[in-house]
Short mmCIF file of C-alpha atoms in Angstrom, two decimals:
data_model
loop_
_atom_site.label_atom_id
_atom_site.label_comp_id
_atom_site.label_asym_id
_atom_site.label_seq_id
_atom_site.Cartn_x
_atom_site.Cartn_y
_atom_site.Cartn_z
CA UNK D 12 128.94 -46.32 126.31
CA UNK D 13 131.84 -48.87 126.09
CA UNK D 14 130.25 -52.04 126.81
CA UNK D 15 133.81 -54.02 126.37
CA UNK D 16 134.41 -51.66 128.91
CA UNK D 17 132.15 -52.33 131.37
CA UNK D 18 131.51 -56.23 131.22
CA UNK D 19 135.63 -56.67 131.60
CA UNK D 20 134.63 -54.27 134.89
CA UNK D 21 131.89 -56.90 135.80
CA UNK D 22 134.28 -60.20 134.98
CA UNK D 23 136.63 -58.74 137.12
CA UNK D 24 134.28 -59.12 139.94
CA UNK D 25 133.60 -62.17 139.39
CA UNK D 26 137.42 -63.07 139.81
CA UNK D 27 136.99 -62.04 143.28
CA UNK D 28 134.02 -64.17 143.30
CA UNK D 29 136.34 -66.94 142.75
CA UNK D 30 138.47 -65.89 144.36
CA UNK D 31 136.40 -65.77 147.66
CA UNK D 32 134.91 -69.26 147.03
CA UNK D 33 131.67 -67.60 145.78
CA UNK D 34 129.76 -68.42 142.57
CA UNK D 35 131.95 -66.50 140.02
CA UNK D 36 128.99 -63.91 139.09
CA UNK D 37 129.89 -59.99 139.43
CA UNK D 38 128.61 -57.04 138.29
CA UNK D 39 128.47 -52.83 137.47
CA UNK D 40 126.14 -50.72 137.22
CA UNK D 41 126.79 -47.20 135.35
CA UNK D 42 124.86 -44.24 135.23
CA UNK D 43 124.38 -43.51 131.60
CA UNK D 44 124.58 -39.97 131.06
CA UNK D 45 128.06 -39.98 132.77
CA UNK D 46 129.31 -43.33 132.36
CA UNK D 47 130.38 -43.49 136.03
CA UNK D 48 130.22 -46.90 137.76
CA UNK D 49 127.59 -46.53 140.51
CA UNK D 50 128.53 -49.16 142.20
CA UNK D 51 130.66 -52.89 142.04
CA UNK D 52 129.82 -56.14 143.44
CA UNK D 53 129.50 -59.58 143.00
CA UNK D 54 128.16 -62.76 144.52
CA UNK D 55 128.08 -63.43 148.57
CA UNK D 56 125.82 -66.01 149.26
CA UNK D 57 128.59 -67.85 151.01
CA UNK D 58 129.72 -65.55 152.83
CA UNK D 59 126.31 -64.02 154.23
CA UNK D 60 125.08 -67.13 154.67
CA UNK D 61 122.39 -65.77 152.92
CA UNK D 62 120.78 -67.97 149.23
CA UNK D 63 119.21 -64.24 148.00
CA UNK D 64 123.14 -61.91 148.29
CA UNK D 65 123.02 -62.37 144.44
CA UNK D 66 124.91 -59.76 142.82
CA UNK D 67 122.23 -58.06 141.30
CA UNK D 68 120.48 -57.37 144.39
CA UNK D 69 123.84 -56.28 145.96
CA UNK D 70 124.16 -53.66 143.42
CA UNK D 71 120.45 -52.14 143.87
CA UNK D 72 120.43 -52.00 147.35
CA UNK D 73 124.01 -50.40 147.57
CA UNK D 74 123.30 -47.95 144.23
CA UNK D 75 120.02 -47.14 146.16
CA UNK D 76 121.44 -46.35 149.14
CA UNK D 77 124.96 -44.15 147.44
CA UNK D 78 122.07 -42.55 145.27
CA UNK D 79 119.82 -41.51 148.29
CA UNK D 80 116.52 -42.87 145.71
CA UNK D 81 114.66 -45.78 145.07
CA UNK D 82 114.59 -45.56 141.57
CA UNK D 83 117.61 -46.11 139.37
CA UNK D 84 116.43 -44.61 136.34
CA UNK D 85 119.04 -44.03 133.68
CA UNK D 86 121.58 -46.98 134.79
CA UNK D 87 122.74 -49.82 132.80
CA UNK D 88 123.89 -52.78 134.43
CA UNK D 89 126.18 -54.76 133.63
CA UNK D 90 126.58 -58.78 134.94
CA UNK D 91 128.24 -61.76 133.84
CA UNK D 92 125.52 -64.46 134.14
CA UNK D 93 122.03 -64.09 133.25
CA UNK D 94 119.52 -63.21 136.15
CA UNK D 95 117.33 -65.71 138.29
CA UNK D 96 113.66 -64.92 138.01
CA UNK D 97 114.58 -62.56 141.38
CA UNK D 98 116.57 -60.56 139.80
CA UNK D 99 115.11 -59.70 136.71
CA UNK D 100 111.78 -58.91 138.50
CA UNK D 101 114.16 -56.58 141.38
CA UNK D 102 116.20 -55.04 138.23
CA UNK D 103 112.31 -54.27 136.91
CA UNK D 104 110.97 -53.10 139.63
CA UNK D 105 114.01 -50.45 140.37
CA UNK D 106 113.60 -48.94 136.62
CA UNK D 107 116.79 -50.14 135.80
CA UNK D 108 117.08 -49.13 131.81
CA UNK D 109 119.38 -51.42 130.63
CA UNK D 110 120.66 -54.94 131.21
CA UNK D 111 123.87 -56.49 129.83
CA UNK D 112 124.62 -59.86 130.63
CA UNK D 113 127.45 -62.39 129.80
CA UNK D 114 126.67 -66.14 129.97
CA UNK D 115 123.58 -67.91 129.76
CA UNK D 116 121.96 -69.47 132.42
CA UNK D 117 120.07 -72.71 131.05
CA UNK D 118 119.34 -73.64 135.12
CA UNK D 119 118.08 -70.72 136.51
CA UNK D 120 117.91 -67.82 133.95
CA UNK D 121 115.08 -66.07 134.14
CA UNK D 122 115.02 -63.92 130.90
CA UNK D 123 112.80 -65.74 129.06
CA UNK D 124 110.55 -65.70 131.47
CA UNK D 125 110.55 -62.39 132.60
CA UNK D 126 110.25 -60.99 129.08
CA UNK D 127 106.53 -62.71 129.64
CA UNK D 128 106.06 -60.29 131.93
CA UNK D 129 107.16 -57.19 130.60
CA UNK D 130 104.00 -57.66 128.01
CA UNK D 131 101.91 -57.19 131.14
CA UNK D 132 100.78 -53.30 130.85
CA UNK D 133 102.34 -51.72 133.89
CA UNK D 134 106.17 -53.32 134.30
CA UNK D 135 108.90 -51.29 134.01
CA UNK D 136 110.71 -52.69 130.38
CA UNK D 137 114.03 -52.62 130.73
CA UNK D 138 116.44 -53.30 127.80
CA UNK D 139 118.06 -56.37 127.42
CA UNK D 140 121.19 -57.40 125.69
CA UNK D 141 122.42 -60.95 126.22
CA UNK D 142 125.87 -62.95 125.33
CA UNK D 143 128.01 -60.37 125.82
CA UNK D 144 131.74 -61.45 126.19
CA UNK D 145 130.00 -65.00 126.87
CA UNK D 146 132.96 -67.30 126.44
CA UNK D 147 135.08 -65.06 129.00
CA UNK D 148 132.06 -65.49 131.58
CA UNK D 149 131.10 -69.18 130.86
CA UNK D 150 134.82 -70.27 131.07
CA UNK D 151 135.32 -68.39 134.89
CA UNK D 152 131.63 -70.29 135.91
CA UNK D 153 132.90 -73.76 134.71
CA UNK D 154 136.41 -73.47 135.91
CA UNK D 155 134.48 -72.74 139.57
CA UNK D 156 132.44 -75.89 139.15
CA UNK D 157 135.38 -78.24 138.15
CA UNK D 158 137.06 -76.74 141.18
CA UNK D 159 134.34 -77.00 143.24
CA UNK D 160 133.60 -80.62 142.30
CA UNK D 161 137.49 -81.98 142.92
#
């Protein structure tokens, strides 16, 4: 799996994050046996009016719904900012095997925290892989938040 690759696919989102005057966060997820991208999104809390359209959740419902299952067993995914307590319990709960994420969240990441959880005997564990490509996705969050703050 070409995880260079993939994360470049997720910044990308992002950009039309930004680009749509959403929090720059965007994501993939990839079925890995194939290495086909699933499914694309990123942020739309803005535009749905809507403080849960976080990426992540995005992603599951529409990979659920492509899929025709509720369990996405076998998937990476692939985001640019660490997930909120929300997400990492929804990318748990959906037996999502893999989790590749970009840029720290020292507000609102929920990693830490949810790796609490995964010692509890029946949660799904997915793997997780942090600071990937993390100065690409940082920069793109903190050029949104000087913007937004002009």
């Amino acid at each position: 799996m070409n995880i260079d690759y993939f994360m470049k696919e997720a910044i990308n989102q992002a950009k039309n994050a930004f680009d749509n005057q959403e929090v720059p966060v965007g994501g993939v997820l990839v079925d890995i046996n194939t290495n086909e991208v699933i499914a694309k999104s990123y942020n739309r809390v803005n535009k749905e009016q809507n403080a849960i359209y976080h990426c992540e959740i995005d992603l599951i419902i529409n990979s659920c719904k492509k899929l025709s299952r509720k369990y996405l067993n076998n998937t990476a995914m692939f985001v640019t900012l660490e997930p909120c307590l929300m997400c990492a319990s929804a990318i748990s709960e959906v037996h999502i095997d893999k989790l590749y994420f970009g840029a720290y969240d020292e507000k609102n990441g929920a990693i830490e925290k949810y790796k609490i959880s995964l010692k509890k005997k029946h949660t799904f564990k997915t793997e997780i892989y942090g600071g990937i490509m993390e100065k690409d996705c940082k920069s793109l969050l903190e050029k949104f938040f000087i913007k937004l703050r002009k």
